[in-house]
Coordinates of C-alpha atoms in Angstrom, one line a residue:
Q277 CA 297.5 112.6 74.4
D278 CA 294.9 110.4 75.3
V279 CA 291.3 111.4 75.9
H280 CA 289.3 109.6 78.6
F281 CA 285.7 110.3 79.1
Y282 CA 282.5 108.7 79.9
L283 CA 279.5 108.0 77.6
I284 CA 275.9 106.9 79.4
S285 CA 272.3 106.9 78.4
D286 CA 268.9 106.6 80.3
D287 CA 268.3 106.7 83.9
L288 CA 269.1 104.3 86.5
Y289 CA 266.0 105.1 88.4
V290 CA 267.6 104.5 91.9
R291 CA 270.0 107.2 93.4
Q292 CA 272.0 104.8 95.1
E293 CA 272.9 102.8 91.7
W294 CA 274.0 106.0 90.2
K295 CA 276.4 106.7 93.5
K296 CA 277.7 103.0 93.3
Q297 CA 278.4 103.3 89.4
F298 CA 280.1 106.6 90.1
E299 CA 282.1 105.5 92.8
K300 CA 284.0 103.3 90.5
L301 CA 284.7 106.3 88.2
S302 CA 286.3 108.2 91.0
N303 CA 289.9 107.0 90.4
S304 CA 289.8 107.4 86.8
R305 CA 291.4 109.6 84.3
A306 CA 288.0 110.8 82.8
R307 CA 287.3 114.5 82.8
F308 CA 283.9 114.8 82.1
M309 CA 280.7 112.8 81.1
I310 CA 278.2 112.9 78.5
H311 CA 274.6 111.9 79.3
V312 CA 272.8 111.2 76.1
G313 CA 269.4 111.4 77.3
S314 CA 266.4 109.7 78.1
A315 CA 265.7 110.7 82.0
T316 CA 262.3 109.1 82.1
P317 CA 260.6 106.2 80.6
I318 CA 257.7 107.2 78.3
S319 CA 255.6 104.9 80.8
E320 CA 255.8 107.3 83.4
D321 CA 254.2 110.3 81.3
C322 CA 257.6 112.3 81.8
P323 CA 256.8 114.1 85.2
E324 CA 259.2 116.6 86.3
E325 CA 260.5 114.4 89.0
A326 CA 262.3 112.4 86.4
Y327 CA 264.3 115.1 85.1
S328 CA 264.8 116.3 88.7
R329 CA 266.0 112.6 89.9
T330 CA 268.2 112.5 86.9
E331 CA 269.7 115.9 87.7
T332 CA 270.4 114.4 91.3
S333 CA 272.0 111.4 90.3
L334 CA 274.2 113.2 87.7
S335 CA 275.3 115.7 90.4
F336 CA 276.8 112.7 92.2
S337 CA 279.7 112.7 89.1
P338 CA 282.9 113.1 90.5
V339 CA 283.7 114.9 86.8
R340 CA 281.4 117.2 85.2
A341 CA 278.5 116.1 83.4
F342 CA 276.8 117.4 80.0
S343 CA 273.3 116.2 79.0
L344 CA 271.8 115.9 75.6
P345 CA 267.9 115.2 75.1
G346 CA 266.8 111.8 74.5
N347 CA 263.5 110.7 72.4
D348 CA 262.0 110.3 76.2
D349 CA 262.7 113.4 77.2
Y350 CA 260.3 115.3 75.2
P351 CA 259.5 113.8 71.7
N352 CA 257.6 111.1 73.0
C353 CA 256.0 112.9 76.0
P354 CA 252.2 113.7 76.1
D355 CA 253.1 117.1 76.7
R356 CA 256.1 118.2 74.8
S357 CA 256.3 121.7 75.7
L358 CA 255.8 121.0 79.6
A359 CA 258.5 118.0 79.4
W360 CA 261.1 120.5 76.9
K361 CA 260.8 123.0 80.2
H362 CA 261.1 120.0 82.7
Y363 CA 264.5 119.1 80.3
S364 CA 265.6 122.7 80.3
D365 CA 265.0 123.6 83.9
H366 CA 266.9 120.6 85.0
L367 CA 269.3 119.1 82.8
M368 CA 270.2 121.4 79.8
N369 CA 272.9 123.1 81.5
V370 CA 273.6 120.5 84.3
N371 CA 277.5 121.2 83.8
K372 CA 277.2 124.5 85.0
K373 CA 275.5 123.4 88.3
Y374 CA 277.6 121.0 90.8
W375 CA 281.5 121.3 89.2
S376 CA 283.6 124.4 89.6
D377 CA 286.8 123.3 87.0
T378 CA 286.5 124.9 83.6
S379 CA 289.9 125.5 83.0
R380 CA 290.6 122.7 80.7
Y381 CA 288.2 123.5 78.0
Q382 CA 285.7 126.3 77.3
V383 CA 282.1 125.6 76.5
K384 CA 280.2 126.8 73.9
R385 CA 276.5 126.8 73.6
D386 CA 274.5 127.2 70.1
P387 CA 272.7 130.2 70.2
E388 CA 269.6 128.7 67.9
R389 CA 269.8 125.5 69.6
P390 CA 271.1 126.0 73.5
E391 CA 271.1 122.4 74.2
N392 CA 274.1 121.8 71.4
F393 CA 277.4 122.4 73.0
A394 CA 280.8 122.3 71.8
F395 CA 284.4 121.9 73.5
I396 CA 287.9 121.3 72.5
F397 CA 290.0 119.3 75.1
R398 CA 293.2 117.6 73.9
R399 CA 293.1 118.4 70.4
T400 CA 289.6 116.8 70.0
L401 CA 286.7 118.9 69.3
F402 CA 283.4 117.5 71.1
V403 CA 279.8 118.2 69.9
G404 CA 276.8 117.5 71.8
L405 CA 274.0 117.5 69.4
N406 CA 270.0 117.3 69.9
M407 CA 269.4 114.5 67.3
V408 CA 266.0 113.0 68.4
S409 CA 263.6 112.5 65.6
N410 CA 259.9 114.1 65.7
E411 CA 258.1 111.8 63.5
G412 CA 256.3 113.5 60.7
E413 CA 257.5 116.7 61.4
D414 CA 259.4 119.7 59.7
E415 CA 261.2 120.7 62.9
T416 CA 263.4 117.6 62.8
A417 CA 265.0 118.3 59.3
T418 CA 265.4 122.2 60.5
R419 CA 267.0 121.0 63.6
L420 CA 269.5 118.6 61.7
E421 CA 270.5 121.6 59.6
Q422 CA 271.2 123.8 62.5
N423 CA 273.2 120.7 63.6
L424 CA 275.2 120.7 60.9
Q425 CA 275.9 124.3 61.0
W426 CA 276.7 124.1 64.5
V427 CA 279.5 121.3 63.7
Y428 CA 280.9 123.7 61.0
D429 CA 281.1 126.8 63.0
N430 CA 283.1 124.8 65.5
A431 CA 285.3 122.6 63.5
E432 CA 286.1 125.0 60.9
P433 CA 287.9 128.2 62.6
H434 CA 290.0 125.4 64.9
E435 CA 290.8 123.0 62.1
D436 CA 294.9 123.7 62.8
N437 CA 294.0 122.7 66.5
I438 CA 291.9 119.8 66.3
D439 CA 293.0 116.2 64.8
V440 CA 289.5 114.6 65.9
I441 CA 285.9 115.5 65.7
F442 CA 283.7 113.5 68.3
L443 CA 279.8 113.7 67.5
T444 CA 277.2 112.6 70.2
G445 CA 273.6 112.7 70.5
H446 CA 270.6 110.6 71.4
G447 CA 268.9 109.4 68.0
R448 CA 268.6 107.1 65.2
L449 CA 268.7 107.6 61.7
R450 CA 265.6 107.0 59.2
D451 CA 265.3 106.6 55.8

């Protein structure tokens, strides 16, 4: 069976643009969308309005939307703690806020990293991971180890029920 979904990044900053883009999607076969972060351009200093704007924009999607943090959602913000609160309040669980149909798949959240999610849809395991880098911090290494464990914890028990594992997140690999 084919699997259709959307993968988007950043914020279009203008709700009308989101609406226009989502209108094009309304007749598609996609069942969900994954937003891989950066709700706010760093030049805005990460105000709560940027996260709220992206949440509202995602609410226009004709399919369930999931969100993962990007580098401009908290690590590059002047006040990381406040930015993380804004992300958590507006985007972390956006998939539960505007769409009711959950019969096609059951979404699990990582108890260690609740921004991470996993679900199986048509024999494909989808795993959303917080992959941003906090330069010069041990937190990034710890988070990546937790991410690997999350992938294993979701793949291993279902190895007979999945053909593909799709991992996604916003980040770049460094040496």
